[in-house]
Short mmCIF file of C-alpha atoms and ligand atoms in Angstrom, two decimals:
data_model
loop_
_atom_site.label_atom_id
_atom_site.label_comp_id
_atom_site.label_asym_id
_atom_site.label_seq_id
_atom_site.Cartn_x
_atom_site.Cartn_y
_atom_site.Cartn_z
CA UNK A 1 -120.01 -54.41 -103.89
CA UNK A 2 -118.80 -51.09 -102.63
CA UNK A 3 -116.23 -49.26 -104.52
CA UNK A 4 -114.25 -46.18 -103.64
CA UNK A 5 -114.93 -43.66 -106.38
CA UNK A 6 -114.04 -39.94 -106.28
CA UNK A 7 -113.38 -40.41 -102.63
CA UNK A 8 -116.95 -41.56 -102.06
CA UNK A 9 -118.19 -45.00 -101.43
CA UNK A 10 -121.00 -46.31 -103.51
CA UNK A 11 -123.64 -48.53 -101.95
CA UNK A 12 -125.48 -51.26 -103.71
CA UNK A 13 -129.26 -52.06 -103.84
CA UNK A 14 -130.55 -54.54 -101.42
CA UNK A 15 -131.32 -56.73 -104.45
CA UNK A 16 -127.63 -56.78 -105.29
CA UNK A 17 -126.58 -58.93 -102.26
CA UNK A 18 -124.35 -61.86 -102.96
CA UNK A 19 -125.85 -65.32 -102.92
CA UNK A 20 -126.52 -66.44 -99.31
CA UNK A 21 -126.32 -63.01 -97.75
CA UNK A 22 -129.64 -61.67 -96.52
CA UNK A 23 -130.38 -59.04 -93.97
CA UNK A 24 -132.01 -60.60 -90.90
CA UNK A 25 -135.16 -59.12 -89.42
CA UNK A 26 -136.46 -59.76 -85.78
CA UNK A 27 -139.12 -58.02 -83.90
CA UNK A 28 -137.70 -59.09 -80.51
CA UNK A 29 -140.50 -58.70 -77.96
CA UNK A 30 -139.40 -60.97 -75.15
CA UNK A 31 -137.17 -60.85 -72.06
CA UNK A 32 -136.14 -63.78 -69.90
CA UNK A 33 -137.17 -63.92 -66.21
CA UNK A 34 -137.20 -66.74 -63.89
CA UNK A 35 -137.01 -69.32 -66.75
CA UNK A 36 -139.89 -67.72 -68.70
CA UNK A 37 -139.73 -65.77 -71.85
CA UNK A 38 -142.12 -62.92 -71.12
CA UNK A 39 -143.80 -60.73 -73.67
CA UNK A 40 -142.84 -57.11 -73.13
CA UNK A 41 -146.03 -54.92 -73.44
CA UNK A 42 -144.27 -51.50 -73.27
CA UNK A 43 -142.42 -49.41 -75.82
CA UNK A 44 -139.76 -50.81 -78.12
CA UNK A 45 -136.68 -49.48 -79.85
CA UNK A 46 -135.76 -49.98 -83.40
CA UNK A 47 -132.43 -51.35 -84.58
CA UNK A 48 -130.78 -50.23 -87.76
CA UNK A 49 -127.64 -51.80 -89.39
CA UNK A 50 -124.44 -49.83 -90.06
CA UNK A 51 -124.77 -51.44 -93.45
CA UNK A 52 -126.34 -48.93 -95.76
CA UNK A 53 -128.07 -49.49 -99.06
CA UNK A 54 -129.34 -47.35 -101.80
CA UNK A 55 -133.08 -47.59 -102.40
CA UNK A 56 -134.98 -45.49 -104.98
CA UNK A 57 -131.89 -43.25 -105.19
CA UNK A 58 -131.60 -42.51 -101.41
CA UNK A 59 -129.30 -44.16 -98.93
CA UNK A 60 -130.81 -46.02 -95.95
CA UNK A 61 -129.52 -48.01 -92.95
CA UNK A 62 -131.14 -51.43 -93.16
CA UNK A 63 -133.77 -51.88 -90.46
CA UNK A 64 -133.02 -55.04 -88.58
CA UNK A 65 -135.97 -55.10 -86.12
CA UNK A 66 -136.76 -53.93 -82.63
CA UNK A 67 -136.24 -54.83 -78.87
CA UNK A 68 -137.99 -54.12 -75.65
CA UNK A 69 -137.28 -50.73 -73.96
CA UNK A 70 -137.85 -51.91 -70.45
CA UNK A 71 -138.53 -49.42 -67.71
CA UNK A 72 -137.42 -49.08 -64.11
CA UNK A 73 -140.55 -50.83 -62.66
CA UNK A 74 -139.71 -53.97 -64.74
CA UNK A 75 -136.32 -54.21 -62.87
CA UNK A 76 -137.98 -55.36 -59.60
CA UNK A 77 -139.30 -58.45 -61.35
CA UNK A 78 -135.86 -59.43 -62.60
CA UNK A 79 -134.10 -58.61 -59.31
CA UNK A 80 -136.52 -60.77 -57.43
CA UNK A 81 -136.09 -63.59 -59.92
CA UNK A 82 -132.26 -63.53 -59.60
CA UNK A 83 -132.54 -63.27 -55.79
CA UNK A 84 -135.11 -66.05 -55.61
CA UNK A 85 -132.73 -68.34 -57.54
CA UNK A 86 -129.73 -67.38 -55.23
CA UNK A 87 -131.94 -67.36 -52.11
CA UNK A 88 -129.19 -65.77 -50.05
CA UNK A 89 -126.78 -68.49 -51.05
CA UNK A 90 -129.20 -71.24 -50.14
CA UNK A 91 -130.62 -71.81 -53.61
CA UNK A 92 -130.30 -74.93 -55.68
CA UNK A 93 -127.83 -73.21 -58.06
CA UNK A 94 -125.19 -71.82 -55.50
CA UNK A 95 -125.30 -75.06 -53.39
CA UNK A 96 -125.15 -77.31 -56.41
CA UNK A 97 -122.14 -79.62 -56.88
CA UNK A 98 -119.60 -78.16 -59.16
CA UNK A 99 -119.75 -81.18 -61.47
CA UNK A 100 -123.56 -80.49 -61.90
CA UNK A 101 -123.13 -76.94 -62.63
CA UNK A 102 -120.54 -77.95 -65.19
CA UNK A 103 -123.02 -80.24 -66.85
CA UNK A 104 -125.40 -77.40 -67.28
CA UNK A 105 -122.78 -75.24 -68.92
CA UNK A 106 -121.76 -78.18 -71.17
CA UNK A 107 -125.25 -78.47 -72.28
CA UNK A 108 -125.44 -74.76 -72.96
CA UNK A 109 -122.25 -74.99 -74.98
CA UNK A 110 -123.76 -77.85 -77.04
CA UNK A 111 -126.79 -75.76 -77.89
CA UNK A 112 -124.59 -72.70 -78.61
CA UNK A 113 -122.61 -74.59 -81.13
CA UNK A 114 -125.72 -74.90 -83.22
CA UNK A 115 -126.11 -71.05 -83.35
CA UNK A 116 -122.93 -70.44 -85.07
CA UNK A 117 -124.10 -69.48 -88.47
CA UNK A 118 -126.78 -67.22 -87.39
CA UNK A 119 -124.70 -65.49 -84.79
CA UNK A 120 -121.99 -64.79 -87.28
CA UNK A 121 -124.65 -63.28 -89.66
CA UNK A 122 -126.02 -61.10 -86.84
CA UNK A 123 -122.55 -59.92 -85.96
CA UNK A 124 -122.05 -58.77 -89.52
CA UNK A 125 -125.34 -56.93 -89.69
CA UNK A 126 -125.56 -55.49 -86.26
CA UNK A 127 -121.98 -54.30 -85.68
CA UNK A 128 -120.49 -54.47 -89.16
CA UNK A 129 -117.82 -56.97 -88.17
CA UNK A 130 -116.21 -58.84 -91.11
CA UNK A 131 -117.39 -62.37 -91.70
CA UNK A 132 -113.88 -63.72 -90.77
CA UNK A 133 -113.70 -61.71 -87.53
CA UNK A 134 -117.24 -62.64 -86.60
CA UNK A 135 -116.41 -66.28 -87.07
CA UNK A 136 -113.31 -65.82 -85.02
CA UNK A 137 -115.31 -64.17 -82.21
CA UNK A 138 -117.84 -67.03 -82.10
CA UNK A 139 -115.16 -69.70 -82.15
CA UNK A 140 -113.06 -67.90 -79.50
CA UNK A 141 -116.00 -67.80 -77.29
CA UNK A 142 -116.80 -71.47 -77.53
CA UNK A 143 -113.16 -72.25 -76.86
CA UNK A 144 -113.19 -69.87 -73.88
CA UNK A 145 -116.24 -71.80 -72.48
CA UNK A 146 -114.42 -75.19 -72.95
CA UNK A 147 -111.26 -73.82 -71.32
CA UNK A 148 -113.28 -72.40 -68.43
CA UNK A 149 -114.76 -75.84 -67.74
CA UNK A 150 -111.33 -77.39 -67.72
CA UNK A 151 -109.97 -74.60 -65.43
CA UNK A 152 -112.86 -75.15 -62.94
CA UNK A 153 -112.33 -79.00 -62.91
CA UNK A 154 -108.62 -78.37 -62.16
CA UNK A 155 -109.48 -75.83 -59.42
CA UNK A 156 -112.03 -78.28 -57.97
CA UNK A 157 -109.55 -81.11 -57.99
CA UNK A 158 -107.01 -78.98 -56.10
CA UNK A 159 -109.59 -78.18 -53.43
CA UNK A 160 -110.94 -81.76 -53.13
CA UNK A 161 -108.83 -82.54 -50.01
CA UNK A 162 -108.53 -81.44 -46.45
CA UNK A 163 -105.54 -79.60 -44.95
CA UNK A 164 -104.35 -79.84 -41.42
CA UNK A 165 -102.57 -76.90 -39.79
CA UNK A 166 -101.99 -76.38 -36.12
CA UNK A 167 -104.62 -78.91 -35.17
CA UNK A 168 -107.29 -77.47 -37.45
CA UNK A 169 -108.62 -79.40 -40.29
CA UNK A 170 -110.09 -77.41 -43.17
CA UNK A 171 -111.42 -77.71 -46.64
CA UNK A 172 -111.05 -74.62 -48.72
CA UNK A 173 -113.12 -73.92 -51.81
CA UNK A 174 -114.45 -71.09 -53.78
CA UNK A 175 -117.95 -70.02 -53.38
CA UNK A 176 -120.30 -67.62 -55.27
CA UNK A 177 -120.84 -63.98 -54.45
CA UNK A 178 -124.55 -63.43 -55.11
CA UNK A 179 -126.30 -61.63 -57.91
CA UNK A 180 -124.11 -60.41 -60.76
CA UNK A 181 -125.15 -57.57 -63.23
CA UNK A 182 -123.44 -58.42 -66.43
CA UNK A 183 -122.95 -56.00 -69.29
CA UNK A 184 -120.62 -56.37 -72.32
CA UNK A 185 -119.34 -54.04 -75.02
CA UNK A 186 -120.59 -53.59 -78.49
CA UNK A 187 -117.35 -54.45 -80.26
CA UNK A 188 -117.25 -57.94 -78.88
CA UNK A 189 -120.96 -58.37 -77.86
CA UNK A 190 -120.68 -62.09 -77.69
CA UNK A 191 -117.07 -62.84 -76.63
CA UNK A 192 -116.52 -60.09 -74.01
CA UNK A 193 -120.02 -60.66 -72.55
CA UNK A 194 -119.59 -64.40 -72.23
CA UNK A 195 -116.08 -63.95 -70.81
CA UNK A 196 -117.71 -62.67 -67.58
CA UNK A 197 -121.23 -64.32 -67.93
CA UNK A 198 -120.03 -67.93 -68.10
CA UNK A 199 -117.51 -67.69 -65.18
CA UNK A 200 -120.02 -65.86 -63.07
CA UNK A 201 -122.63 -68.62 -63.71
CA UNK A 202 -120.34 -71.57 -63.43
CA UNK A 203 -119.12 -70.44 -60.01
CA UNK A 204 -122.71 -70.42 -58.67
CA UNK A 205 -123.72 -66.83 -58.92
CA UNK A 206 -127.16 -65.88 -60.48
CA UNK A 207 -127.04 -63.32 -63.27
CA UNK A 208 -128.95 -60.44 -64.68
CA UNK A 209 -127.60 -59.80 -68.18
CA UNK A 210 -128.19 -56.76 -70.37
CA UNK A 211 -126.91 -57.05 -73.96
CA UNK A 212 -124.37 -54.53 -75.30
CA UNK A 213 -125.39 -51.27 -76.82
CA UNK A 214 -125.22 -52.81 -80.39
CA UNK A 215 -125.29 -56.58 -80.95
CA UNK A 216 -128.63 -56.96 -79.32
CA UNK A 217 -130.73 -59.03 -81.64
CA UNK A 218 -128.05 -61.66 -81.98
CA UNK A 219 -128.76 -62.55 -78.32
CA UNK A 220 -132.44 -63.65 -79.06
CA UNK A 221 -131.51 -67.21 -79.90
CA UNK A 222 -129.49 -67.49 -76.74
CA UNK A 223 -132.53 -66.73 -74.62
CA UNK A 224 -133.98 -70.06 -75.62
CA UNK A 225 -130.64 -71.72 -74.85
CA UNK A 226 -130.42 -70.04 -71.48
CA UNK A 227 -134.00 -71.10 -70.61
CA UNK A 228 -133.39 -74.74 -71.75
CA UNK A 229 -129.95 -75.15 -70.02
CA UNK A 230 -130.26 -73.38 -66.66
CA UNK A 231 -132.65 -73.55 -63.80
CA UNK A 232 -135.21 -70.73 -63.46
CA UNK A 233 -133.76 -67.43 -62.35
CA UNK A 234 -130.15 -68.34 -62.66
CA UNK A 235 -129.87 -66.18 -65.81
CA UNK A 236 -132.23 -63.37 -66.55
CA UNK A 237 -131.97 -61.13 -69.62
CA UNK A 238 -133.13 -57.55 -69.71
CA UNK A 239 -133.20 -54.85 -72.51
CA UNK A 240 -133.35 -51.17 -72.47
CA UNK A 241 -131.37 -48.12 -71.92
CA UNK A 242 -128.46 -48.32 -69.42
CA UNK A 243 -129.50 -45.45 -67.21
CA UNK A 244 -132.91 -46.86 -66.60
CA UNK A 245 -132.09 -50.53 -66.41
CA UNK A 246 -128.59 -50.70 -64.91
CA UNK A 247 -129.00 -47.52 -62.96
CA UNK A 248 -132.19 -48.82 -61.25
CA UNK A 249 -130.54 -52.18 -60.53
CA UNK A 250 -127.54 -50.43 -58.95
CA UNK A 251 -129.63 -48.06 -56.91
CA UNK A 252 -131.60 -51.07 -55.42
CA UNK A 253 -128.46 -52.10 -53.57
CA UNK A 254 -129.26 -55.75 -54.53
CA UNK A 255 -126.49 -56.26 -57.01
CA UNK A 256 -123.49 -57.97 -55.45
CA UNK A 257 -121.08 -57.83 -58.51
CA UNK A 258 -120.95 -55.42 -61.31
CA UNK A 259 -119.43 -57.00 -64.40
CA UNK A 260 -119.06 -54.22 -66.94
CA UNK A 261 -116.93 -53.74 -70.03
CA UNK A 262 -117.25 -50.19 -71.32
CA UNK A 263 -116.29 -46.66 -70.39
CA UNK A 264 -114.84 -45.57 -67.02
CA UNK A 265 -117.30 -42.72 -67.05
CA UNK A 266 -120.31 -45.01 -67.04
CA UNK A 267 -118.56 -47.44 -64.63
CA UNK A 268 -118.10 -44.69 -62.06
CA UNK A 269 -121.67 -43.55 -62.32
CA UNK A 270 -122.95 -47.05 -61.90
CA UNK A 271 -120.68 -47.81 -58.88
CA UNK A 272 -121.54 -44.64 -57.16
CA UNK A 273 -125.28 -45.43 -57.55
CA UNK A 274 -124.95 -48.60 -55.36
CA UNK A 275 -125.96 -47.51 -51.79
CA UNK A 276 -123.72 -50.03 -49.93
CA UNK A 277 -120.46 -49.75 -51.88
CA UNK A 278 -118.72 -52.02 -49.35
CA UNK A 279 -120.89 -54.90 -50.58
CA UNK A 280 -120.24 -54.29 -54.24
CA UNK A 281 -117.41 -55.95 -56.12
CA UNK A 282 -116.67 -54.87 -59.58
CA UNK A 283 -115.03 -56.53 -62.54
CA UNK A 284 -114.38 -53.78 -65.07
CA UNK A 285 -112.72 -53.59 -68.53
CA UNK A 286 -112.64 -49.92 -69.32
CA UNK A 287 -110.87 -47.24 -71.43
CA UNK A 288 -107.43 -47.64 -73.01
CA UNK A 289 -105.06 -45.86 -75.35
CA UNK A 290 -102.18 -48.30 -75.77
CA UNK A 291 -99.09 -46.75 -77.40
CA UNK A 292 -96.56 -48.39 -79.73
CA UNK A 293 -93.00 -47.24 -79.23
CA UNK A 294 -90.85 -47.79 -82.32
CA UNK A 295 -87.16 -47.60 -81.45
CA UNK A 296 -84.46 -46.40 -83.87
CA UNK A 297 -83.18 -49.93 -84.64
CA UNK A 298 -86.65 -51.58 -85.06
CA UNK A 299 -87.35 -53.75 -88.12
CA UNK A 300 -89.62 -51.13 -89.74
CA UNK A 301 -91.33 -53.58 -92.08
CA UNK A 302 -92.34 -55.89 -89.28
CA UNK A 303 -93.28 -53.17 -86.92
CA UNK A 304 -95.48 -51.53 -89.55
CA UNK A 305 -97.20 -54.82 -90.13
CA UNK A 306 -97.88 -55.24 -86.41
CA UNK A 307 -98.96 -51.65 -86.01
CA UNK A 308 -101.43 -51.74 -89.04
CA UNK A 309 -103.14 -54.69 -87.63
CA UNK A 310 -102.78 -53.48 -83.96
CA UNK A 311 -104.31 -50.13 -84.84
CA UNK A 312 -106.86 -50.92 -87.51
CA UNK A 313 -108.29 -54.46 -86.99
CA UNK A 314 -112.04 -54.19 -86.72
CA UNK A 315 -111.60 -50.51 -87.63
CA UNK A 316 -109.65 -49.85 -84.50
CA UNK A 317 -112.73 -50.68 -82.37
CA UNK A 318 -110.69 -52.81 -79.99
CA UNK A 319 -110.01 -51.73 -76.43
CA UNK A 320 -106.48 -53.20 -76.99
CA UNK A 321 -105.98 -51.32 -80.20
CA UNK A 322 -102.87 -49.35 -80.75
CA UNK A 323 -104.13 -45.76 -80.42
CA UNK A 324 -100.99 -43.75 -80.49
CA UNK A 325 -97.66 -44.56 -82.32
CA UNK A 326 -94.36 -43.00 -81.23
CA UNK A 327 -91.56 -43.43 -83.83
CA UNK A 328 -87.91 -42.47 -83.25
CA UNK A 329 -87.31 -39.29 -85.34
CA UNK A 330 -84.41 -40.98 -87.19
CA UNK A 331 -86.77 -43.44 -88.83
CA UNK A 332 -90.06 -41.69 -88.84
CA UNK A 333 -90.07 -40.84 -92.50
CA UNK A 334 -89.32 -44.34 -93.60
CA UNK A 335 -91.84 -45.71 -91.15
CA UNK A 336 -94.55 -43.41 -92.45
CA UNK A 337 -93.80 -44.34 -95.99
CA UNK A 338 -94.15 -48.07 -95.35
CA UNK A 339 -97.00 -47.64 -92.85
CA UNK A 340 -99.10 -45.54 -95.21
CA UNK A 341 -98.54 -47.88 -98.09
CA UNK A 342 -99.89 -50.77 -96.00
CA UNK A 343 -102.83 -48.75 -94.86
CA UNK A 344 -103.62 -47.88 -98.42
CA UNK A 345 -103.79 -51.58 -99.27
CA UNK A 346 -106.54 -52.19 -96.73
CA UNK A 347 -109.82 -53.02 -98.40
CA UNK A 348 -113.00 -51.16 -97.43
CA UNK A 349 -116.16 -52.92 -97.95
CA UNK A 350 -119.28 -54.72 -96.59
CA UNK A 351 -118.62 -57.34 -93.83
CA UNK A 352 -119.20 -60.39 -95.98
CA UNK A 353 -116.76 -59.31 -98.78
CA UNK A 354 -113.73 -61.49 -99.06
CA UNK A 355 -110.54 -60.09 -97.32
CA UNK A 356 -112.29 -56.93 -96.24
CA UNK A 357 -110.59 -54.86 -93.57
CA UNK A 358 -112.44 -51.60 -93.10
CA UNK A 359 -116.22 -52.09 -92.59
CA UNK A 360 -119.18 -49.74 -91.44
CA UNK A 361 -119.02 -48.37 -87.94
CA UNK A 362 -122.04 -49.24 -85.79
CA UNK A 363 -122.19 -46.00 -83.73
CA UNK A 364 -124.13 -43.60 -85.79
CA UNK A 365 -122.23 -40.51 -84.54
CA UNK A 366 -118.70 -42.12 -84.96
CA UNK A 367 -117.84 -40.82 -88.37
CA UNK A 368 -118.65 -37.29 -87.24
CA UNK A 369 -116.72 -37.61 -83.97
CA UNK A 370 -113.60 -38.97 -85.98
CA UNK A 371 -114.01 -36.07 -88.36
CA UNK A 372 -113.91 -33.67 -85.39
CA UNK A 373 -110.71 -35.33 -84.09
CA UNK A 374 -109.08 -35.18 -87.42
CA UNK A 375 -110.06 -31.56 -88.04
CA UNK A 376 -108.77 -30.58 -84.66
CA UNK A 377 -105.38 -32.19 -85.33
CA UNK A 378 -105.14 -30.66 -88.77
CA UNK A 379 -105.87 -27.21 -87.46
CA UNK A 380 -102.93 -27.68 -85.04
CA UNK A 381 -100.35 -28.75 -87.44
CA UNK A 382 -100.88 -32.40 -88.25
CA UNK A 383 -101.32 -33.68 -91.82
CA UNK A 384 -103.13 -36.68 -93.24
CA UNK A 385 -100.45 -38.93 -94.69
CA UNK A 386 -102.28 -41.69 -96.46
CA UNK A 387 -104.28 -41.55 -99.66
CA UNK A 388 -107.95 -41.51 -98.95
CA UNK A 389 -107.37 -40.67 -95.35
CA UNK A 390 -110.02 -38.23 -93.74
CA UNK A 391 -112.79 -39.46 -96.06
CA UNK A 392 -116.06 -40.40 -94.47
CA UNK A 393 -119.20 -41.54 -96.15
CA UNK A 394 -122.34 -42.41 -94.15
CA UNK A 395 -121.15 -45.20 -91.75
CA UNK A 396 -117.80 -45.67 -93.20
CA UNK A 397 -114.60 -43.81 -92.14
CA UNK A 398 -111.53 -44.29 -94.21
CA UNK A 399 -108.36 -45.27 -92.19
CA UNK A 400 -106.52 -42.04 -91.57
CA UNK A 401 -102.92 -41.67 -90.51
CA UNK A 402 -102.14 -38.30 -88.82
CA UNK A 403 -98.60 -36.92 -88.46
CA UNK A 404 -97.04 -35.07 -86.63
CA UNK A 405 -99.42 -35.22 -83.60
CA UNK A 406 -98.69 -33.21 -80.59
CA UNK A 407 -99.99 -32.85 -77.08
CA UNK A 408 -102.24 -29.91 -77.88
CA UNK A 409 -104.54 -32.04 -80.01
CA UNK A 410 -107.57 -33.91 -78.69
CA UNK A 411 -106.38 -37.14 -80.42
CA UNK A 412 -103.39 -37.04 -78.01
CA UNK A 413 -105.67 -37.98 -75.07
CA UNK A 414 -109.02 -39.05 -76.26
CA UNK A 415 -109.56 -42.69 -77.07
CA UNK A 416 -110.62 -42.53 -80.75
CA UNK A 417 -111.84 -46.18 -80.82
CA UNK A 418 -111.99 -45.86 -84.66
CA UNK A 419 -109.68 -46.05 -87.75
CA UNK A 420 -107.58 -42.91 -86.98
CA UNK A 421 -103.90 -43.52 -86.29
CA UNK A 422 -101.97 -40.62 -84.61
CA UNK A 423 -98.14 -40.77 -85.08
CA UNK A 424 -95.56 -38.77 -83.17
CA UNK A 425 -91.84 -38.56 -83.53
CA UNK A 426 -89.63 -38.69 -80.53
CA UNK A 427 -85.87 -37.87 -79.90
CA UNK A 428 -85.59 -39.31 -76.47
CA UNK A 429 -87.47 -42.43 -75.19
CA UNK A 430 -88.38 -40.41 -72.12
CA UNK A 431 -91.08 -38.71 -74.25
CA UNK A 432 -93.34 -41.89 -74.63
CA UNK A 433 -92.43 -43.01 -71.21
CA UNK A 434 -93.62 -39.64 -69.78
CA UNK A 435 -96.80 -39.96 -71.98
CA UNK A 436 -97.48 -43.25 -70.29
CA UNK A 437 -96.70 -42.08 -66.75
CA UNK A 438 -99.06 -39.08 -66.98
CA UNK A 439 -101.77 -40.90 -68.96
CA UNK A 440 -105.10 -41.75 -67.43
CA UNK A 441 -104.89 -45.12 -69.20
CA UNK A 442 -102.83 -48.19 -68.15
CA UNK A 443 -103.56 -51.27 -70.22
CA UNK A 444 -100.75 -52.20 -72.46
CA UNK A 445 -97.82 -51.05 -74.65
CA UNK A 446 -95.95 -52.37 -77.68
CA UNK A 447 -92.17 -51.78 -77.95
CA UNK A 448 -90.43 -52.41 -81.24
CA UNK A 449 -86.65 -52.82 -81.36
CA UNK A 450 -83.64 -55.08 -81.54
CA UNK A 451 -81.29 -53.92 -78.78
CA UNK A 452 -81.67 -56.26 -75.80
CA UNK A 453 -80.21 -53.85 -73.38
CA UNK A 454 -82.40 -50.94 -74.49
CA UNK A 455 -85.54 -53.08 -74.38
CA UNK A 456 -84.64 -54.43 -70.93
CA UNK A 457 -84.24 -50.87 -69.72
CA UNK A 458 -87.80 -50.11 -70.96
CA UNK A 459 -89.45 -53.27 -69.63
CA UNK A 460 -88.65 -52.51 -66.02
CA UNK A 461 -90.28 -49.15 -65.70
CA UNK A 462 -93.07 -49.92 -68.15
CA UNK A 463 -94.46 -53.02 -66.35
CA UNK A 464 -95.42 -50.79 -63.61
CA UNK A 465 -97.32 -48.34 -66.00
CA UNK A 466 -99.44 -50.94 -67.79
CA UNK A 467 -100.27 -54.58 -67.23
CA UNK A 468 -98.73 -56.07 -70.39
CA UNK A 469 -95.50 -55.04 -72.27
CA UNK A 470 -95.57 -56.49 -75.82
CA UNK A 471 -92.18 -56.75 -77.52
CA UNK A 472 -92.18 -56.56 -81.36
CA UNK A 473 -95.85 -57.63 -80.97
CA UNK A 474 -99.15 -55.66 -81.12
CA UNK A 475 -101.29 -55.18 -78.06
CA UNK A 476 -104.02 -57.79 -77.67
CA UNK A 477 -106.06 -59.51 -74.99
CA UNK A 478 -105.36 -63.20 -76.08
CA UNK A 479 -104.47 -65.92 -75.65
CA UNK A 480 -107.33 -65.89 -73.15
CA UNK A 481 -105.23 -67.92 -70.54
CA UNK A 482 -103.03 -64.83 -69.97
CA UNK A 483 -104.23 -62.06 -67.45
CA UNK A 484 -106.22 -59.34 -69.08
CA UNK A 485 -106.37 -56.21 -66.88
CA UNK A 486 -105.13 -52.67 -66.53
CA UNK A 487 -104.14 -49.89 -64.25
CA UNK A 488 -105.62 -46.48 -63.63
CA UNK A 489 -108.90 -45.87 -65.71
CA UNK A 490 -108.34 -49.02 -67.71
CA UNK A 491 -109.71 -51.82 -65.64
CA UNK A 492 -110.62 -53.27 -62.22
CA UNK A 493 -109.95 -56.89 -61.51
CA UNK A 494 -108.18 -59.41 -63.75
CA UNK A 495 -109.82 -61.58 -66.48
CA UNK A 496 -108.43 -64.71 -68.01
CA UNK A 497 -109.76 -68.16 -68.15
CA UNK A 498 -108.43 -68.82 -64.67
CA UNK A 499 -108.74 -65.37 -63.05
CA UNK A 500 -112.40 -64.95 -64.05
CA UNK A 501 -113.26 -67.98 -61.93
CA UNK A 502 -111.56 -66.23 -58.99
CA UNK A 503 -113.16 -62.73 -59.46
CA UNK A 504 -116.68 -64.18 -59.51
CA UNK A 505 -116.04 -66.13 -56.26
CA UNK A 506 -114.75 -66.00 -52.77
CA UNK A 507 -112.71 -68.48 -50.91
CA UNK A 508 -114.75 -70.03 -48.12
CA UNK A 509 -113.96 -73.02 -45.90
CA UNK A 510 -115.17 -75.54 -43.44
CA UNK A 511 -112.84 -76.12 -40.45
CA UNK A 512 -112.71 -78.31 -37.37
CA UNK A 513 -110.40 -78.90 -34.45
CA UNK A 514 -108.52 -82.20 -34.70
CA UNK A 515 -110.33 -84.32 -32.20
CA UNK A 516 -111.39 -87.98 -32.46
CA UNK A 517 -115.11 -87.02 -32.52
CA UNK A 518 -114.62 -84.29 -35.19
CA UNK A 519 -112.59 -86.71 -37.32
CA UNK A 520 -115.31 -89.18 -37.05
CA UNK A 521 -117.95 -86.58 -37.95
CA UNK A 522 -116.10 -85.37 -41.03
CA UNK A 523 -115.41 -88.91 -42.21
CA UNK A 524 -119.03 -89.76 -41.96
CA UNK A 525 -120.04 -86.71 -44.08
CA UNK A 526 -117.31 -87.52 -46.61
CA UNK A 527 -118.23 -91.20 -46.78
CA UNK A 528 -121.92 -90.58 -47.08
CA UNK A 529 -121.26 -87.77 -49.63
CA UNK A 530 -123.95 -85.88 -47.76
CA UNK A 531 -122.41 -82.33 -48.44
CA UNK A 532 -121.66 -80.95 -51.84
CA UNK A 533 -118.99 -78.58 -50.32
CA UNK A 534 -117.30 -80.78 -47.76
CA UNK A 535 -116.33 -83.42 -50.20
CA UNK A 536 -113.23 -85.17 -51.57
CA UNK A 537 -114.82 -86.37 -54.79
CA UNK A 538 -112.57 -85.75 -57.77
CA UNK A 539 -114.05 -84.44 -61.02
CA UNK A 540 -112.40 -86.11 -63.96
O1 LIG B 1 -111.96 -54.69 -76.90
C1 LIG B 1 -111.25 -55.34 -76.23
C2 LIG B 1 -110.94 -56.77 -76.44
O2 LIG B 1 -110.77 -57.54 -75.23
C3 LIG B 1 -109.81 -56.96 -77.30
O3 LIG B 1 -109.55 -58.25 -77.49
O4 LIG B 1 -107.23 -57.87 -78.23
O5 LIG B 1 -108.32 -60.03 -78.62
O6 LIG B 1 -108.93 -58.01 -79.91
P1 LIG B 1 -108.48 -58.59 -78.63
#
């Protein structure tokens, strides 16, 4: 049990863990290449949990194990594996019937469902995510896979027919793009990774997958599942630092699609490394600093609830988190009072504690970075408005509400990705609008208010600044059937259950002139079921 005491957090002994909670330990020495789990003979990196314990009077991050630090030379082997399986589009996987690829993914889903308990445990220990949020991440991912299968069946049914236009018969379907390099973020190492990995696979691409910066060891059990459920080379899993692994892969020019959720800085470096940029497609989820705009007539209580959750769920480590709150000056005092009271109710603790909200941060340098942002704001006129705000202890950073924030402060532009909430007062709604227009980010906004006319006037200009305008609702990605994307430095391409199938594929067709001979030829192929592509079979 962690308790706040004298603005410090006290950590328990490892022996004081509750029943059923144990730190996992895994010396992960294998990588997956062409259906084989290979032993990595080179150097390894150690992984430490953001969860800290006291041992013999000193505080220590719990060691969780180690993973392979693969080098540039090893990238050739995985590239060759992925290319061999794709075989320039002639491989078994890219030419397979859609219904057969679906069966592989269904088998994977079945195996994955057996990994729920251990994955939740790893999420708690590797990235400090609360048990409830870890369970939600796992369940949302399996649901996403089920929805993806249904969406592909629907898409396939819609293309299970021939069209006739201007005496040309055609069957149009979606085909794979090639070899995909897939990398997810540490805040959703399972969900956001699989939200690109599964659509990429199911559309017939082959994949090289590198786990997120944190949330690495949780993937070990999935290597067995990948090996068991997919043909050799269809999915290959590598480990190691991004510059060495992803950089080498991109420089090879043999990556067809970059699927990356992370910073725009890294995405730009990776894209530039590819020697034939015209051949590279990118599916990117990048930086964001979503603002909330609280209008003068807003229901303050309801807005505060949405903004506490919107800004501080998983310690503010969501790309969709509210990272700037603009409040009309006429209600800012009342809003701050209600907002801070709610923030003070948030429970700090270890991930498995009941109803915990604020948990340890996985990035070792994050508390120091947040401290810098807060000190910078304080030195330029902001104050900390909530009790306990500004306190850091080891891997914890207490939720911190800053007011009044202004444009000279670093927090005004930098994406804090942590539990610091900057609040600004505005007199004229043009002020937050101008913030959005000039911002480098363009993901979402939340508007809180009651006046239909005023909100309608905001919707029209703001839908062209961001890609989702939330009314009296926090910013969020889900439900996953809705498009998830962004403008400017926030994204490239659109993800959703349906859109992801499209971004990892290209429309391709078979066509013929409407003559008696050609009709007979097509009829014969269709009746004999001799092509997987030219087919009117209906997947039920
Ligand atoms: O980190 C970005 C995630 O896609 C956010 O998803 O809004 O459902 O938490 P969420």
